[in-house]
Amino acid sequence: MTTPLRLGIAGLGTVGIGVVRIVRQQAALLSARTGRDISISAVSARSRDKDRGVPLSSYAWEDDPVALATRDDVDVYVELMGGTDGPAKASVEAAIAAGKDVVTANKAMLAIHGQALAEAAEAAGVSLRYEAAVAGGIPVIKALTEGLAGNEIKRIVGVMNGSCNYILTRMESAGLSYEEVFAEADGLGYLEADPQLDVGGIDAAHKLAILSSIAFGTRVDFDGIELEGIERVSIEDIRHAADMGYKIKLLGVAQRTGRGLEQRMMPCLVPDTSPMGQLQGGTNMVAIEGDAVEQVVLRGPGAGEGPTASAVMGDVCDIARGTRLPVFGQPAAGLDTAPRAASVLPAPYYLRMALVDKPGALAKIATVLGEAGVSIDRMRQYGHDDTSAPVLIVTHTCTRAAVDDALASMQSTGVLTSDPVVLRIESV
């Protein structure tokens, strides 16, 4: 096609302005790579008067994103506002109903409403693309839907929230507490307006739900994710883990087992020599394991104006070329609802607890673990204060159910001075 591809962009924050800059600065390159000029017809945002650092006067302005999504001079509606529902969802639905292709960076909306939106888009014969919704500039969606399409995916594992990775690596490098680094990250603008989306693991879990759907041919099931944030990770845990040859990461894991789809987003220990163990700062990393390719590791910036706008424009370019794919790699109507499986696959576990400083306390804990079928691989006791003694235990491979049984029995021993911390040790 030789007619220009016309964009309507809703949301002129960091990513939206990044998209505007790419369209303006790389016009000749985009045309050469797609065989079609790409232009912006209209934009929408909360405020018209804000200085965003790029000229916008040549574009029509719509206060209502739904009106923008249905304009006659918009071929592709680019939704960069965010939000699970509200204007984002309403405008995407309107664009699909009007026969417009859609590009979005909205992971929360897709994790909750992705199935319905995918079915609507495919019924209307339009594209719904979202590379920017997962892992920023890393082309993980394209890798799963295209490059690895000949593989049966066995497992996905990744660090998918740069803010959490920054906090954990900063705690280690500076020897600071979680509370101190949280305040620092918040002051630097690294956290969402609602920080719980980051540190509670919700943002990363949205991404994992999307990847799981593509990888395993299932309907998006955000509610099926075992979710735990990083709030309980202490500087002591980080130091103890390092002492044992591990790093702590907020790790997303998805795999299909005989019992169903296992999805979890929680702090885990990974070997400090592994690629994920060495991952620093706000960088993201996703490892995909397939039957033919074995393992592919993708690493790159997980957020920011340039990386995320780059992902948006990758989708826009595919639409300009005429590339059409099912939203989740397979027709949405054929995606199944996978049974939810808890963490049933055995693994080693890290346990940190504080015991009363008296003879026999550690023996009671060891007995309880043994009775629950949990074998101790390594155990260390650190310097104690007047009332308690910190103890670190690494188990042999066992089930989480066995660990939970042991933890429940420990409560009646009378030797715990606080609730134990439990972290899974993941092979990556």
GROMACS .gro file of C-alpha atoms in nm:
model
  428
    1MET     CA    1   0.000   0.000   0.000
    2THR     CA    2   0.123   0.351  -0.078
    3THR     CA    3  -0.120   0.556   0.128
    4PRO     CA    4   0.018   0.678   0.463
    5LEU     CA    5  -0.061   0.486   0.779
    6ARG     CA    6  -0.221   0.741   1.010
    7LEU     CA    7  -0.187   0.717   1.386
    8GLY     CA    8  -0.403   0.852   1.665
    9ILE     CA    9  -0.209   0.860   1.993
   10ALA     CA   10  -0.391   0.868   2.328
   11GLY     CA   11  -0.159   0.945   2.617
   12LEU     CA   12   0.128   1.190   2.583
   13GLY     CA   13   0.338   1.090   2.880
   14THR     CA   14   0.690   0.955   2.858
   15VAL     CA   15   0.608   0.676   2.612
   16GLY     CA   16   0.362   0.875   2.401
   17ILE     CA   17   0.610   1.155   2.346
   18GLY     CA   18   0.874   0.895   2.266
   19VAL     CA   19   0.650   0.762   1.989
   20VAL     CA   20   0.594   1.114   1.854
   21ARG     CA   21   0.969   1.171   1.844
   22ILE     CA   22   1.036   0.849   1.654
   23VAL     CA   23   0.766   0.923   1.395
   24ARG     CA   24   0.902   1.276   1.344
   25GLN     CA   25   1.273   1.196   1.349
   26GLN     CA   26   1.276   0.860   1.168
   27ALA     CA   27   1.016   0.923   0.898
   28ALA     CA   28   1.242   0.825   0.607
   29LEU     CA   29   1.370   0.512   0.784
   30LEU     CA   30   1.020   0.398   0.877
   31SER     CA   31   0.901   0.446   0.519
   32ALA     CA   32   1.198   0.255   0.378
   33ARG     CA   33   1.145  -0.037   0.615
   34THR     CA   34   0.769  -0.066   0.573
   35GLY     CA   35   0.710   0.063   0.219
   36ARG     CA   36   0.462   0.310   0.358
   37ASP     CA   37   0.474   0.656   0.514
   38ILE     CA   38   0.369   0.670   0.880
   39SER     CA   39   0.215   0.989   1.013
   40ILE     CA   40   0.023   1.119   1.314
   41SER     CA   41  -0.325   1.259   1.254
   42ALA     CA   42  -0.447   1.336   1.604
   43VAL     CA   43  -0.357   1.307   1.972
   44SER     CA   44  -0.530   1.308   2.309
   45ALA     CA   45  -0.416   1.368   2.665
   46ARG     CA   46  -0.542   1.513   2.992
   47SER     CA   47  -0.395   1.860   2.934
   48ARG     CA   48  -0.353   2.055   2.613
   49ASP     CA   49  -0.133   2.324   2.766
   50LYS     CA   50   0.150   2.119   2.911
   51ASP     CA   51   0.490   2.169   2.748
   52ARG     CA   52   0.594   1.821   2.640
   53GLY     CA   53   0.915   1.917   2.461
   54VAL     CA   54   0.795   1.836   2.109
   55PRO     CA   55   0.569   2.039   1.878
   56LEU     CA   56   0.215   1.904   1.868
   57SER     CA   57   0.028   2.191   1.700
   58SER     CA   58   0.018   2.019   1.361
   59TYR     CA   59  -0.195   1.735   1.503
   60ALA     CA   60  -0.567   1.749   1.569
   61TRP     CA   61  -0.656   1.735   1.938
   62GLU     CA   62  -0.931   1.527   2.094
   63ASP     CA   63  -1.020   1.565   2.460
   64ASP     CA   64  -1.207   1.235   2.449
   65PRO     CA   65  -0.992   0.929   2.360
   66VAL     CA   66  -1.302   0.746   2.236
   67ALA     CA   67  -1.354   1.024   1.981
   68LEU     CA   68  -0.989   0.994   1.882
   69ALA     CA   69  -1.021   0.616   1.840
   70THR     CA   70  -1.309   0.653   1.595
   71ARG     CA   71  -1.183   0.941   1.378
   72ASP     CA   72  -1.199   0.884   1.003
   73ASP     CA   73  -0.836   0.996   0.962
   74VAL     CA   74  -0.700   0.742   1.213
   75ASP     CA   75  -0.599   0.397   1.087
   76VAL     CA   76  -0.417   0.278   1.399
   77TYR     CA   77  -0.523   0.375   1.748
   78VAL     CA   78  -0.224   0.387   1.985
   79GLU     CA   79  -0.338   0.360   2.347
   80LEU     CA   80  -0.073   0.472   2.595
   81MET     CA   81  -0.289   0.601   2.882
   82GLY     CA   82  -0.285   0.290   3.100
   83GLY     CA   83  -0.548   0.167   3.343
   84THR     CA   84  -0.736  -0.159   3.360
   85ASP     CA   85  -1.073  -0.005   3.273
   86GLY     CA   86  -1.202   0.347   3.217
   87PRO     CA   87  -1.103   0.549   2.908
   88ALA     CA   88  -0.834   0.303   2.804
   89LYS     CA   89  -1.065   0.004   2.775
   90ALA     CA   90  -1.356   0.207   2.637
   91SER     CA   91  -1.143   0.364   2.365
   92VAL     CA   92  -0.979   0.036   2.261
   93GLU     CA   93  -1.322  -0.127   2.236
   94ALA     CA   94  -1.445   0.168   2.030
   95ALA     CA   95  -1.145   0.149   1.797
   96ILE     CA   96  -1.199  -0.223   1.738
   97ALA     CA   97  -1.570  -0.171   1.673
   98ALA     CA   98  -1.480   0.101   1.423
   99GLY     CA   99  -1.247  -0.132   1.236
  100LYS     CA  100  -0.923   0.031   1.355
  101ASP     CA  101  -0.603  -0.156   1.432
  102VAL     CA  102  -0.483  -0.104   1.790
  103VAL     CA  103  -0.137  -0.083   1.947
  104THR     CA  104  -0.119  -0.061   2.325
  105ALA     CA  105   0.134  -0.073   2.609
  106ASN     CA  106  -0.140  -0.150   2.861
  107LYS     CA  107  -0.044  -0.471   3.041
  108ALA     CA  108  -0.305  -0.434   3.315
  109MET     CA  109  -0.591  -0.409   3.065
  110LEU     CA  110  -0.468  -0.709   2.868
  111ALA     CA  111  -0.408  -0.920   3.178
  112ILE     CA  112  -0.767  -0.866   3.293
  113HIS     CA  113  -0.963  -0.816   2.970
  114GLY     CA  114  -0.727  -0.965   2.710
  115GLN     CA  115  -0.948  -1.259   2.615
  116ALA     CA  116  -1.254  -1.047   2.542
  117LEU     CA  117  -1.052  -0.785   2.354
  118ALA     CA  118  -0.873  -1.053   2.151
  119GLU     CA  119  -1.199  -1.217   2.049
  120ALA     CA  120  -1.345  -0.880   1.950
  121ALA     CA  121  -1.038  -0.782   1.747
  122GLU     CA  122  -1.021  -1.113   1.563
  123ALA     CA  123  -1.393  -1.107   1.489
  124ALA     CA  124  -1.354  -0.755   1.346
  125GLY     CA  125  -1.049  -0.853   1.141
  126VAL     CA  126  -0.821  -0.596   1.303
  127SER     CA  127  -0.488  -0.621   1.478
  128LEU     CA  128  -0.439  -0.580   1.853
  129ARG     CA  129  -0.068  -0.560   1.925
  130TYR     CA  130   0.110  -0.500   2.256
  131GLU     CA  131   0.485  -0.561   2.242
  132ALA     CA  132   0.539  -0.259   2.467
  133ALA     CA  133   0.321  -0.409   2.740
  134VAL     CA  134   0.582  -0.667   2.844
  135ALA     CA  135   0.949  -0.603   2.926
  136GLY     CA  136   0.982  -0.262   2.762
  137GLY     CA  137   1.220  -0.273   2.468
  138ILE     CA  138   1.273  -0.651   2.473
  139PRO     CA  139   1.087  -0.811   2.177
  140VAL     CA  140   0.961  -1.104   2.384
  141ILE     CA  141   0.608  -1.107   2.236
  142LYS     CA  142   0.748  -1.128   1.884
  143ALA     CA  143   0.990  -1.399   1.993
  144LEU     CA  144   0.707  -1.614   2.130
  145THR     CA  145   0.451  -1.558   1.854
  146GLU     CA  146   0.690  -1.567   1.559
  147GLY     CA  147   1.051  -1.669   1.615
  148LEU     CA  148   0.969  -1.960   1.848
  149ALA     CA  149   0.639  -2.060   1.689
  150GLY     CA  150   0.782  -2.404   1.601
  151ASN     CA  151   0.853  -2.487   1.966
  152GLU     CA  152   0.647  -2.642   2.238
  153ILE     CA  153   0.726  -2.401   2.521
  154LYS     CA  154   0.829  -2.576   2.840
  155ARG     CA  155   0.888  -2.287   3.078
  156ILE     CA  156   0.915  -1.910   3.096
  157VAL     CA  157   1.118  -1.750   3.372
  158GLY     CA  158   1.211  -1.387   3.406
  159VAL     CA  159   1.282  -1.067   3.592
  160MET     CA  160   1.007  -0.843   3.459
  161ASN     CA  161   1.001  -0.537   3.685
  162GLY     CA  162   1.301  -0.308   3.669
  163SER     CA  163   1.199  -0.109   3.977
  164CYS     CA  164   1.207  -0.420   4.196
  165ASN     CA  165   1.537  -0.532   4.048
  166TYR     CA  166   1.679  -0.186   4.117
  167ILE     CA  167   1.565  -0.202   4.479
  168LEU     CA  168   1.709  -0.549   4.540
  169THR     CA  169   2.044  -0.482   4.371
  170ARG     CA  170   2.074  -0.141   4.537
  171MET     CA  171   2.009  -0.296   4.879
  172GLU     CA  172   2.293  -0.538   4.817
  173SER     CA  173   2.545  -0.294   4.670
  174ALA     CA  174   2.486  -0.018   4.928
  175GLY     CA  175   2.403  -0.233   5.228
  176LEU     CA  176   2.080  -0.041   5.279
  177SER     CA  177   1.746  -0.159   5.418
  178TYR     CA  178   1.440  -0.215   5.203
  179GLU     CA  179   1.274   0.093   5.353
  180GLU     CA  180   1.573   0.316   5.270
  181VAL     CA  181   1.600   0.201   4.910
  182PHE     CA  182   1.222   0.214   4.860
  183ALA     CA  183   1.228   0.582   4.962
  184GLU     CA  184   1.522   0.645   4.731
  185ALA     CA  185   1.352   0.475   4.434
  186ASP     CA  186   1.032   0.665   4.498
  187GLY     CA  187   1.220   0.995   4.510
  188LEU     CA  188   1.390   0.919   4.179
  189GLY     CA  189   1.053   0.850   4.014
  190TYR     CA  190   1.123   0.481   3.959
  191LEU     CA  191   0.795   0.364   4.114
  192GLU     CA  192   0.438   0.380   3.989
  193ALA     CA  193   0.198   0.634   4.138
  194ASP     CA  194   0.072   0.336   4.336
  195PRO     CA  195   0.405   0.176   4.439
  196GLN     CA  196   0.229  -0.148   4.533
  197LEU     CA  197   0.194  -0.220   4.162
  198ASP     CA  198   0.573  -0.250   4.152
  199VAL     CA  199   0.688  -0.379   4.491
  200GLY     CA  200   0.379  -0.596   4.537
  201GLY     CA  201   0.462  -0.781   4.214
  202ILE     CA  202   0.134  -0.683   4.044
  203ASP     CA  203   0.292  -0.508   3.745
  204ALA     CA  204   0.522  -0.803   3.678
  205ALA     CA  205   0.237  -1.051   3.727
  206HIS     CA  206   0.033  -0.874   3.459
  207LYS     CA  207   0.322  -0.937   3.220
  208LEU     CA  208   0.359  -1.299   3.323
  209ALA     CA  209  -0.012  -1.364   3.262
  210ILE     CA  210   0.021  -1.235   2.907
  211LEU     CA  211   0.333  -1.442   2.834
  212SER     CA  212   0.171  -1.755   2.977
  213SER     CA  213  -0.126  -1.721   2.745
  214ILE     CA  214   0.095  -1.700   2.438
  215ALA     CA  215   0.336  -1.972   2.547
  216PHE     CA  216   0.082  -2.235   2.651
  217GLY     CA  217  -0.222  -2.156   2.435
  218THR     CA  218  -0.441  -2.069   2.734
  219ARG     CA  219  -0.675  -1.789   2.825
  220VAL     CA  220  -0.511  -1.510   3.022
  221ASP     CA  221  -0.548  -1.593   3.391
  222PHE     CA  222  -0.403  -1.318   3.609
  223ASP     CA  223  -0.601  -1.437   3.912
  224GLY     CA  224  -0.430  -1.776   3.884
  225ILE     CA  225  -0.086  -1.634   3.962
  226GLU     CA  226   0.068  -1.703   4.302
  227LEU     CA  227   0.171  -1.352   4.395
  228GLU     CA  228   0.412  -1.220   4.655
  229GLY     CA  229   0.600  -0.891   4.651
  230ILE     CA  230   0.943  -0.797   4.779
  231GLU     CA  231   0.835  -0.609   5.093
  232ARG     CA  232   0.948  -0.883   5.332
  233VAL     CA  233   1.295  -0.922   5.178
  234SER     CA  234   1.545  -0.782   5.428
  235ILE     CA  235   1.906  -0.679   5.393
  236GLU     CA  236   1.982  -0.981   5.612
  237ASP     CA  237   1.818  -1.212   5.356
  238ILE     CA  238   2.024  -1.057   5.079
  239ARG     CA  239   2.346  -1.096   5.278
  240HIS     CA  240   2.267  -1.452   5.383
  241ALA     CA  241   2.175  -1.548   5.028
  242ALA     CA  242   2.501  -1.403   4.898
  243ASP     CA  243   2.687  -1.599   5.167
  244MET     CA  244   2.534  -1.916   5.025
  245GLY     CA  245   2.606  -1.828   4.660
  246TYR     CA  246   2.266  -1.684   4.563
  247LYS     CA  247   2.097  -1.357   4.466
  248ILE     CA  248   1.736  -1.265   4.542
  249LYS     CA  249   1.518  -1.164   4.248
  250LEU     CA  250   1.147  -1.100   4.199
  251LEU     CA  251   1.106  -1.388   3.959
  252GLY     CA  252   0.816  -1.479   3.734
  253VAL     CA  253   0.781  -1.845   3.640
  254ALA     CA  254   0.519  -2.012   3.422
  255GLN     CA  255   0.508  -2.376   3.323
  256ARG     CA  256   0.242  -2.626   3.231
  257THR     CA  257   0.249  -2.941   3.444
  258GLY     CA  258   0.038  -3.255   3.460
  259ARG     CA  259  -0.179  -3.081   3.718
  260GLY     CA  260  -0.234  -2.762   3.525
  261LEU     CA  261  -0.076  -2.423   3.463
  262GLU     CA  262   0.168  -2.315   3.729
  263GLN     CA  263   0.221  -1.938   3.743
  264ARG     CA  264   0.403  -1.757   4.020
  265MET     CA  265   0.556  -1.414   4.074
  266MET     CA  266   0.753  -1.402   4.396
  267PRO     CA  267   1.100  -1.341   4.539
  268CYS     CA  268   1.329  -1.637   4.472
  269LEU     CA  269   1.691  -1.723   4.512
  270VAL     CA  270   1.888  -1.781   4.191
  271PRO     CA  271   2.254  -1.882   4.156
  272ASP     CA  272   2.475  -1.574   4.167
  273THR     CA  273   2.669  -1.701   3.864
  274SER     CA  274   2.357  -1.729   3.645
  275PRO     CA  275   2.262  -1.457   3.395
  276MET     CA  276   1.967  -1.358   3.615
  277GLY     CA  277   2.181  -1.361   3.925
  278GLN     CA  278   2.411  -1.107   3.760
  279LEU     CA  279   2.129  -0.883   3.638
  280GLN     CA  280   2.169  -0.533   3.777
  281GLY     CA  281   1.955  -0.220   3.813
  282GLY     CA  282   1.641  -0.167   3.609
  283THR     CA  283   1.722  -0.422   3.339
  284ASN     CA  284   1.472  -0.697   3.254
  285MET     CA  285   1.550  -1.053   3.144
  286VAL     CA  286   1.325  -1.329   3.014
  287ALA     CA  287   1.435  -1.687   2.948
  288ILE     CA  288   1.215  -1.903   2.725
  289GLU     CA  289   1.265  -2.280   2.717
  290GLY     CA  290   1.138  -2.473   2.416
  291ASP     CA  291   1.161  -2.834   2.307
  292ALA     CA  292   1.357  -2.754   1.990
  293VAL     CA  293   1.547  -2.438   2.077
  294GLU     CA  294   1.623  -2.540   2.437
  295GLN     CA  295   1.673  -2.196   2.597
  296VAL     CA  296   1.664  -1.841   2.461
  297VAL     CA  297   1.755  -1.553   2.693
  298LEU     CA  298   1.639  -1.199   2.613
  299ARG     CA  299   1.784  -0.907   2.808
  300GLY     CA  300   1.728  -0.533   2.784
  301PRO     CA  301   1.575  -0.217   2.931
  302GLY     CA  302   1.232  -0.285   3.077
  303ALA     CA  303   1.096   0.069   3.075
  304GLY     CA  304   1.168   0.425   2.972
  305GLU     CA  305   1.080   0.654   2.684
  306GLY     CA  306   1.308   0.512   2.417
  307PRO     CA  307   1.281   0.138   2.483
  308THR     CA  308   0.902   0.134   2.525
  309ALA     CA  309   0.839   0.369   2.232
  310SER     CA  310   1.065   0.143   2.026
  311ALA     CA  311   0.839  -0.152   2.107
  312VAL     CA  312   0.529   0.048   2.013
  313MET     CA  313   0.679   0.142   1.680
  314GLY     CA  314   0.778  -0.218   1.610
  315ASP     CA  315   0.409  -0.306   1.626
  316VAL     CA  316   0.313  -0.005   1.413
  317CYS     CA  317   0.566  -0.109   1.149
  318ASP     CA  318   0.427  -0.463   1.136
  319ILE     CA  319   0.079  -0.323   1.078
  320ALA     CA  320   0.218  -0.095   0.805
  321ARG     CA  321   0.368  -0.402   0.635
  322GLY     CA  322   0.034  -0.582   0.652
  323THR     CA  323   0.142  -0.843   0.907
  324ARG     CA  324  -0.160  -1.004   1.072
  325LEU     CA  325  -0.143  -1.249   1.362
  326PRO     CA  326  -0.387  -1.378   1.621
  327VAL     CA  327  -0.361  -1.164   1.933
  328PHE     CA  328  -0.214  -1.438   2.153
  329GLY     CA  329  -0.047  -1.637   1.877
  330GLN     CA  330  -0.346  -1.870   1.826
  331PRO     CA  331  -0.711  -1.784   1.752
  332ALA     CA  332  -0.856  -1.649   2.074
  333ALA     CA  333  -1.174  -1.856   2.051
  334GLY     CA  334  -0.962  -2.173   2.060
  335LEU     CA  335  -0.762  -2.088   2.372
  336ASP     CA  336  -0.840  -2.322   2.658
  337THR     CA  337  -0.889  -2.252   3.027
  338ALA     CA  338  -0.603  -2.429   3.200
  339PRO     CA  339  -0.655  -2.573   3.549
  340ARG     CA  340  -0.462  -2.374   3.805
  341ALA     CA  341  -0.173  -2.555   3.969
  342ALA     CA  342   0.000  -2.434   4.283
  343SER     CA  343   0.378  -2.468   4.315
  344VAL     CA  344   0.370  -2.845   4.292
  345LEU     CA  345   0.707  -2.906   4.130
  346PRO     CA  346   0.969  -2.973   4.398
  347ALA     CA  347   1.256  -2.732   4.458
  348PRO     CA  348   1.503  -2.643   4.730
  349TYR     CA  349   1.394  -2.372   4.973
  350TYR     CA  350   1.567  -2.106   5.179
  351LEU     CA  351   1.436  -2.062   5.534
  352ARG     CA  352   1.534  -1.780   5.766
  353MET     CA  353   1.409  -1.780   6.123
  354ALA     CA  354   1.494  -1.637   6.462
  355LEU     CA  355   1.496  -1.885   6.750
  356VAL     CA  356   1.498  -1.834   7.124
  357ASP     CA  357   1.853  -1.850   7.253
  358LYS     CA  358   1.835  -2.164   7.459
  359PRO     CA  359   1.958  -2.524   7.428
  360GLY     CA  360   1.750  -2.757   7.214
  361ALA     CA  361   1.576  -2.488   7.007
  362LEU     CA  362   1.751  -2.577   6.683
  363ALA     CA  363   1.701  -2.948   6.746
  364LYS     CA  364   1.325  -2.894   6.768
  365ILE     CA  365   1.322  -2.717   6.430
  366ALA     CA  366   1.530  -2.993   6.270
  367THR     CA  367   1.292  -3.255   6.410
  368VAL     CA  368   0.985  -3.075   6.276
  369LEU     CA  369   1.141  -3.046   5.930
  370GLY     CA  370   1.233  -3.413   5.929
  371GLU     CA  371   0.884  -3.521   6.033
  372ALA     CA  372   0.740  -3.317   5.744
  373GLY     CA  373   0.975  -3.489   5.498
  374VAL     CA  374   1.201  -3.184   5.453
  375SER     CA  375   1.570  -3.271   5.446
  376ILE     CA  376   1.831  -3.009   5.540
  377ASP     CA  377   2.107  -2.946   5.287
  378ARG     CA  378   2.289  -2.664   5.462
  379MET     CA  379   2.236  -2.480   5.788
  380ARG     CA  380   2.406  -2.180   5.943
  381GLN     CA  381   2.360  -2.002   6.271
  382TYR     CA  382   2.471  -1.642   6.301
  383GLY     CA  383   2.560  -1.418   6.591
  384HIS     CA  384   2.272  -1.367   6.833
  385ASP     CA  385   2.145  -1.092   7.057
  386ASP     CA  386   2.015  -1.127   7.412
  387THR     CA  387   1.689  -1.294   7.312
  388SER     CA  388   1.716  -1.468   6.976
  389ALA     CA  389   1.954  -1.640   6.736
  390PRO     CA  390   1.920  -1.607   6.356
  391VAL     CA  391   1.926  -1.940   6.173
  392LEU     CA  392   1.950  -1.999   5.798
  393ILE     CA  393   1.849  -2.331   5.642
  394VAL     CA  394   1.870  -2.444   5.280
  395THR     CA  395   1.666  -2.758   5.217
  396HIS     CA  396   1.713  -3.035   4.969
  397THR     CA  397   1.455  -3.052   4.691
  398CYS     CA  398   1.106  -3.090   4.838
  399THR     CA  399   0.751  -2.976   4.778
  400ARG     CA  400   0.614  -2.646   4.902
  401ALA     CA  401   0.337  -2.844   5.073
  402ALA     CA  402   0.596  -3.020   5.287
  403VAL     CA  403   0.756  -2.687   5.378
  404ASP     CA  404   0.416  -2.543   5.469
  405ASP     CA  405   0.341  -2.846   5.689
  406ALA     CA  406   0.671  -2.794   5.869
  407LEU     CA  407   0.606  -2.421   5.915
  408ALA     CA  408   0.265  -2.492   6.065
  409SER     CA  409   0.415  -2.741   6.310
  410MET     CA  410   0.690  -2.496   6.408
  411GLN     CA  411   0.435  -2.258   6.555
  412SER     CA  412   0.370  -2.498   6.842
  413THR     CA  413   0.737  -2.557   6.930
  414GLY     CA  414   0.768  -2.239   7.133
  415VAL     CA  415   1.114  -2.164   6.993
  416LEU     CA  416   1.031  -1.911   6.718
  417THR     CA  417   1.062  -1.541   6.801
  418SER     CA  418   0.919  -1.426   6.463
  419ASP     CA  419   0.755  -1.572   6.156
  420PRO     CA  420   1.004  -1.753   5.928
  421VAL     CA  421   1.088  -1.618   5.584
  422VAL     CA  422   1.059  -1.875   5.304
  423LEU     CA  423   1.201  -1.828   4.956
  424ARG     CA  424   1.208  -2.081   4.674
  425ILE     CA  425   1.544  -2.153   4.509
  426GLU     CA  426   1.489  -2.154   4.134
  427SER     CA  427   1.703  -2.320   3.871
  428VAL     CA  428   1.773  -2.071   3.592
   0.00000   0.00000   0.00000
